[in-house]
Amino acid sequence: MNIPYGRQSISEEDIQAVIDVLRSDWLTQGPAIEEFERKVAEYCGASYAVAVSSATAALHIACAATGLEKGDRLWTSPNTFVASANCGLYCGAEVDFVDIDCDTYNMSPICLEEKLVQAKKTNMLPKVIVPVHFAGQSCDMANIYRLASEYGITVIEDASHAIGGSYQNKRIGSCQYSDMAVFSFHPVKIVTTGEGGMVVTNDEKLYRKLLLLRSHGITRKKEEMTTTDGGSWYYEQIDLGYNYRITDIQAALGTSQMRRIDEFVARRHRLARRYDELLLKLPVITPVQIDESYSALHLYPIRLNLQQIQKTRREVFDALRQAEIGVNVHYIPVHTQPYYRKLGFAWGDFPEAEKYYAGAISLPLYFDLSFESQDYVVSTLEQVLR
Ligand SMILES: *Cc1c(COP(=O)(O)O)cnc(C)c1O
């Protein structure tokens, strides 16, 4: 038995959807991509969607679309995957972090406010903030957006964990409290395209810019060109873009997966509630769910109560891995990565993220995880902690 921490669920319909594309005229830049974009935009209640090759690419073009550049600043959470911060560096901006709330492990609006007050005094306000919906649970977007609006900051939600979740009864990706939101379709996430990502927005100008940036800065739209008398072969490069396109093969898989998204998330909730109950008597802290949010539950991160147990996190982690349970740790605080330490960050800079990290272990959670496997995870953990 080898239980991973996360994995995809692929149905016969998913396989057929991919085969259909392989038999069609278009492997890339075809109709399956627009269909996928429409499906996700409709699902989230956003006006526009741009599908790309990964969430990392999506974060990059989202930042670039805001005009983020050298001399600007981007703030994100230290408790995230490195991509949430790297997108700022890709644009030449400086990156900084806002410490997390000790219950939700999401960016703390209190820390954000304190940091904004300080930054205003020294003329160091960020142009962009990237709140990350850690484990699938929405950040306190109402307060984050209020602060961002007050200080004139653009908000890009890193919703890589969060498609299928909602906040204040609106789907994540509705961009009610942001300018753009980004999804990941990596196989461990909620729905997958193999590799893939998407930006959703309600802003038409950002949408047009995102389309350009996805594909070399090239347009075929007459109204965007400098001349109107080009032939039908004629296109213009009017911006510096990339090749961040997704394929129709991937998009078809995504559209097919989207049919089951609510089922995926509901099952994750069932499993998470089961973990909550089974872990009740163990010296661990289970993840808190806040009222305003319906989490997509990408992860189930527990915290070991290190004072109560005789073992280190490493010993517990290794024992679980030894038992073929593919636990993981989310996340090593980004500012402690060697690359970021070279930029001037140090251990101690964001104490809540570091404190959380010290005891964190993500237990397996995915659609096809069986109750039997889950029981095995819990009983093994119980033995290890005893
Ligand atoms: C997975 C992930 C990404 C990157 O997603 P890719 O699609 O693999 O590029 C970015 N941010 C967070 C928070 C993630 O979990």
XYZ file of C-alpha atoms and ligand atoms in Angstrom:
401
model
C 0.000 0.000 0.000
C 1.366 3.391 -0.967
C -0.843 6.328 -0.153
C 0.211 9.641 -1.727
C -0.721 12.999 -0.141
C -2.675 13.946 -3.215
C -3.488 12.580 -6.646
C -5.768 12.997 -9.646
C -9.012 11.147 -10.294
C -9.403 10.279 -13.986
C -12.683 8.860 -15.291
C -13.429 7.035 -18.536
C -15.167 10.240 -19.709
C -11.959 12.192 -19.082
C -9.999 9.689 -21.161
C -12.557 9.816 -23.943
C -12.473 13.628 -23.968
C -8.706 13.544 -24.537
C -9.003 10.889 -27.247
C -11.619 12.990 -29.037
C -9.177 15.886 -29.237
C -6.399 13.622 -30.504
C -8.690 12.605 -33.360
C -9.656 16.219 -34.117
C -7.962 18.923 -36.219
C -6.633 20.915 -33.288
C -4.078 19.849 -30.708
C -3.443 23.434 -29.624
C -5.022 26.865 -30.216
C -8.296 25.134 -31.044
C -11.859 25.258 -29.711
C -11.288 23.086 -26.615
C -9.372 25.913 -24.942
C -12.169 28.464 -25.256
C -14.648 25.869 -24.088
C -12.560 25.205 -20.988
C -12.214 28.933 -20.319
C -15.966 29.447 -20.687
C -16.675 26.528 -18.382
C -14.415 27.798 -15.602
C -15.488 31.445 -15.963
C -19.148 30.428 -15.814
C -18.551 28.156 -12.844
C -16.767 30.890 -10.866
C -18.986 33.732 -11.949
C -16.125 35.650 -13.565
C -16.450 37.522 -16.859
C -13.188 36.392 -18.454
C -10.752 33.487 -18.243
C -7.369 32.880 -19.859
C -6.027 29.309 -19.742
C -2.267 28.877 -19.719
C 0.394 26.205 -19.309
C 0.623 26.392 -15.488
C -0.387 28.480 -12.499
C 3.194 29.728 -12.407
C 2.710 31.138 -15.922
C -0.698 32.483 -14.875
C 0.818 34.302 -11.895
C 3.555 35.716 -14.124
C 1.214 37.161 -16.761
C -1.227 38.350 -14.092
C 1.597 40.356 -12.512
C 2.856 41.554 -15.897
C -0.682 42.622 -16.877
C -0.760 45.022 -13.924
C 2.399 46.651 -15.262
C 4.471 45.371 -12.332
C 8.127 46.150 -13.048
C 11.513 47.098 -11.618
C 11.111 49.536 -8.764
C 7.711 48.082 -7.789
C 6.931 45.754 -4.897
C 4.849 42.613 -4.557
C 3.765 41.193 -1.208
C 2.558 37.672 -0.625
C 2.301 35.091 2.137
C 5.415 33.259 3.321
C 3.277 30.126 3.768
C 3.003 29.217 0.110
C 4.669 27.539 -2.809
C 7.599 29.570 -4.169
C 5.680 30.438 -7.368
C 3.460 32.954 -5.499
C 6.562 35.050 -4.834
C 8.687 34.274 -7.888
C 6.126 35.921 -10.194
C 7.117 39.261 -8.690
C 10.805 38.600 -9.321
C 10.079 37.595 -12.939
C 8.777 41.137 -13.461
C 11.843 42.689 -11.846
C 9.884 43.778 -8.783
C 10.975 43.388 -5.171
C 9.171 40.734 -3.165
C 8.214 40.934 0.490
C 5.933 38.897 2.733
C 3.085 39.439 5.175
C 2.969 37.023 8.103
C 0.081 34.605 8.547
C -2.855 34.300 10.892
C -2.099 31.633 13.513
C -5.460 29.853 13.048
C -6.064 29.843 9.286
C -2.393 30.003 8.181
C -3.518 32.578 5.600
C -2.169 36.115 5.170
C -3.139 38.077 8.274
C -5.063 41.300 7.516
C -3.781 42.663 10.848
C -0.154 42.124 9.816
C -1.000 43.513 6.388
C -2.421 46.702 7.860
C 0.587 47.227 10.162
C 2.976 46.683 7.295
C 1.062 49.048 5.003
C 1.119 51.808 7.621
C 4.903 51.431 7.921
C 5.418 51.169 4.154
C 3.443 54.327 3.522
C 5.748 56.291 5.832
C 8.837 55.185 3.902
C 7.177 55.379 0.477
C 7.565 51.621 0.007
C 3.984 50.579 -0.673
C 3.485 47.489 -2.837
C 1.845 47.707 -6.244
C 0.488 44.160 -6.039
C -0.487 41.812 -3.221
C -0.956 38.096 -3.743
C -3.046 36.522 -0.979
C -2.894 32.717 -1.141
C -5.942 30.639 -0.205
C -3.909 28.129 1.741
C -5.191 24.536 1.669
C -8.233 25.792 -0.247
C -9.687 28.075 2.419
C -10.261 31.669 1.389
C -8.243 34.445 2.957
C -10.124 37.208 4.755
C -10.690 38.866 1.388
C -13.149 41.498 2.565
C -10.522 43.022 4.860
C -7.612 42.458 2.488
C -9.509 44.111 -0.355
C -10.598 47.013 1.851
C -6.956 47.704 2.728
C -5.797 47.233 -0.863
C -8.413 49.695 -2.098
C -7.472 52.211 0.589
C -3.832 52.105 -0.516
C -4.443 51.695 -4.256
C -2.996 48.199 -4.531
C -3.901 45.526 -7.105
C -4.997 42.168 -5.672
C -4.173 38.882 -7.401
C -5.589 35.869 -5.564
C -3.366 32.811 -5.747
C -6.291 30.396 -5.760
C -4.159 27.436 -6.846
C -5.648 25.409 -3.967
C -9.108 26.834 -4.072
C -11.132 26.168 -7.224
C -14.460 24.711 -6.122
C -14.449 26.621 -2.855
C -16.405 29.739 -1.998
C -16.291 32.803 0.212
C -19.311 34.727 1.465
C -21.414 32.426 -0.726
C -19.601 33.432 -3.904
C -17.296 31.040 -5.710
C -13.557 31.567 -5.458
C -12.660 33.158 -8.776
C -15.664 35.481 -8.838
C -13.086 38.226 -8.144
C -15.545 39.991 -5.876
C -12.602 41.166 -3.772
C -9.758 41.091 -6.267
C -8.619 42.136 -9.716
C -7.635 38.637 -10.832
C -7.526 35.102 -9.469
C -5.223 32.290 -10.529
C -5.921 28.540 -10.560
C -3.566 25.566 -10.885
C -4.483 22.334 -12.645
C -1.487 20.306 -11.497
C -2.527 16.689 -10.747
C -2.440 17.129 -6.961
C -4.828 20.094 -7.109
C -8.652 19.910 -7.170
C -9.131 19.442 -10.936
C -6.325 18.672 -13.344
C -5.157 19.170 -16.911
C -1.814 17.408 -16.316
C -0.078 20.772 -16.209
C -2.112 23.908 -16.526
C -3.314 27.125 -15.006
C -5.804 29.926 -15.525
C -6.350 33.588 -14.756
C -9.913 34.793 -14.221
C -10.942 38.443 -14.073
C -13.878 40.800 -14.541
C -11.708 43.515 -16.085
C -11.773 43.583 -19.874
C -8.530 45.563 -20.188
C -6.635 43.063 -18.054
C -8.204 40.251 -20.075
C -6.925 41.680 -23.373
C -3.472 42.151 -21.916
C -3.437 38.578 -20.571
C -4.313 37.217 -24.016
C -1.397 39.110 -25.532
C 1.060 38.022 -22.859
C 0.041 34.366 -23.206
C 1.145 34.268 -26.818
C 4.179 36.421 -27.741
C 2.380 39.765 -27.494
C 0.910 39.006 -30.901
C -2.535 40.173 -31.968
C -4.730 39.430 -34.965
C -7.428 41.853 -33.833
C -7.763 44.788 -36.252
C -8.690 47.193 -33.469
C -5.410 46.461 -31.648
C -3.118 46.896 -34.682
C -1.208 49.984 -35.731
C -2.402 49.623 -39.329
C -5.707 48.458 -40.759
C -4.629 47.572 -44.288
C -2.686 44.367 -43.600
C -3.706 41.215 -45.495
C -5.431 38.284 -43.868
C -2.019 36.749 -43.068
C -1.022 39.865 -41.221
C -0.489 39.974 -37.468
C 1.342 42.369 -35.225
C 3.496 41.957 -32.163
C 2.464 44.904 -30.015
C 3.782 43.713 -26.652
C 6.502 41.404 -25.298
C 4.728 38.161 -24.461
C 5.572 34.503 -23.962
C 4.459 31.098 -25.118
C 2.395 30.123 -22.108
C -0.333 28.400 -24.120
C -2.146 25.331 -22.885
C -2.970 22.580 -25.413
C -6.446 21.488 -26.516
C -5.569 18.035 -25.191
C -5.156 19.475 -21.700
C -8.121 21.813 -21.996
C -10.438 18.942 -22.967
C -9.332 17.043 -19.885
C -10.009 20.164 -17.819
C -13.519 20.658 -19.204
C -14.319 17.029 -18.518
C -12.923 17.267 -14.972
C -15.006 20.383 -14.296
C -18.167 18.256 -14.559
C -17.164 16.559 -11.319
C -15.722 19.532 -9.432
C -18.499 19.766 -6.824
C -18.316 16.025 -6.293
C -14.524 16.294 -5.867
C -14.840 18.988 -3.215
C -17.740 17.313 -1.400
C -15.717 14.110 -1.057
C -12.769 16.073 0.290
C -15.108 17.561 2.916
C -16.395 14.131 3.856
C -12.841 12.874 4.296
C -11.731 15.978 6.188
C -14.671 15.747 8.644
C -13.687 12.128 9.155
C -10.084 13.113 9.899
C -11.364 15.779 12.319
C -13.250 13.127 14.292
C -10.598 10.418 14.127
C -7.838 12.782 15.237
C -9.793 14.318 18.089
C -7.889 12.520 20.854
C -4.424 12.833 19.341
C -1.957 15.578 20.294
C -2.412 17.383 16.990
C -4.121 20.571 15.851
C -6.521 19.970 12.972
C -7.203 22.680 10.386
C -9.762 25.309 11.382
C -12.630 26.069 9.006
C -13.952 29.629 9.149
C -17.667 30.393 8.786
C -17.489 32.681 5.772
C -15.583 30.140 3.700
C -16.346 26.807 2.083
C -12.859 25.418 1.513
C -11.903 23.435 -1.573
C -9.764 21.415 0.881
C -6.762 20.898 -1.340
C -4.756 19.975 1.755
C -5.339 18.604 5.227
C -2.416 20.061 7.201
C -2.159 19.038 10.839
C 0.189 20.557 13.394
C 1.921 18.333 15.892
C 1.641 19.521 19.430
C 5.391 19.332 19.919
C 5.197 20.064 23.667
C 2.971 17.038 24.249
C 4.874 14.435 22.277
C 8.271 12.851 22.815
C 9.215 12.906 19.147
C 10.358 15.513 16.673
C 8.389 16.394 13.552
C 11.080 14.710 11.495
C 10.732 11.448 13.439
C 6.960 11.466 13.028
C 7.236 12.333 9.334
C 9.840 9.650 8.647
C 7.832 6.999 10.497
C 4.763 7.787 8.379
C 6.807 7.669 5.178
C 8.289 4.370 6.395
C 4.742 3.060 6.623
C 4.252 4.061 2.965
C 2.093 7.042 3.775
C 3.041 9.865 1.428
C 2.783 12.715 3.901
C 4.226 16.057 2.894
C 4.971 19.458 4.427
C 3.242 22.628 3.202
C 5.103 24.941 3.296
C 8.715 25.643 4.016
C 8.366 29.424 4.501
C 9.420 30.971 1.186
C 11.600 33.641 2.820
C 13.818 30.898 4.306
C 14.695 29.438 0.906
C 18.391 30.002 0.081
C 17.469 32.078 -2.971
C 15.371 34.427 -0.826
C 17.944 34.517 1.968
C 20.401 35.802 -0.641
C 17.924 38.616 -1.245
C 18.193 39.547 2.439
C 15.518 37.513 4.224
C 16.346 35.456 7.307
C 14.831 32.939 9.702
C 12.896 34.932 12.271
C 11.439 37.426 9.781
C 7.919 35.923 9.772
C 7.532 34.093 13.088
C 3.958 32.811 12.694
C 4.743 31.136 9.370
C 7.862 29.612 10.913
C 6.028 28.439 14.030
C 3.360 26.794 11.925
C 5.962 25.173 9.678
C 7.825 23.641 12.640
C 4.975 21.247 13.422
C 3.183 20.913 10.084
C 2.443 17.661 8.283
C -0.045 17.329 5.411
C -1.996 14.076 5.613
C -3.196 12.325 2.433
C -6.371 13.877 1.037
C -7.740 13.238 -2.431
C -10.968 12.183 -4.130
C -10.244 8.454 -4.352
C -8.798 8.099 -0.831
C -10.730 5.256 0.805
C -11.957 5.236 4.411
C -9.767 2.130 4.924
C -6.649 4.001 3.791
C -7.650 6.931 5.946
C -8.077 4.651 8.970
C -4.625 3.250 8.282
C -3.151 6.771 8.193
C -4.768 7.640 11.510
C -3.889 4.387 13.289
C -0.278 4.644 12.089
C -0.091 8.241 13.293
C -1.572 7.176 16.624
C 1.076 4.489 17.060
C 3.872 6.879 16.087
C 2.712 9.562 18.506
C 2.219 7.167 21.398
C 0.707 24.508 -7.137
C 0.855 25.937 -6.778
C 1.344 26.905 -7.668
C 1.950 26.566 -8.976
O 1.122 25.818 -9.765
P 1.674 25.174 -11.121
O 0.411 24.944 -11.901
O 2.368 23.912 -10.736
O 2.577 26.147 -11.775
C 1.335 28.221 -7.277
N 0.895 28.585 -6.056
C 0.439 27.684 -5.166
C -0.047 28.148 -3.847
C 0.429 26.331 -5.499
O 0.026 25.432 -4.599
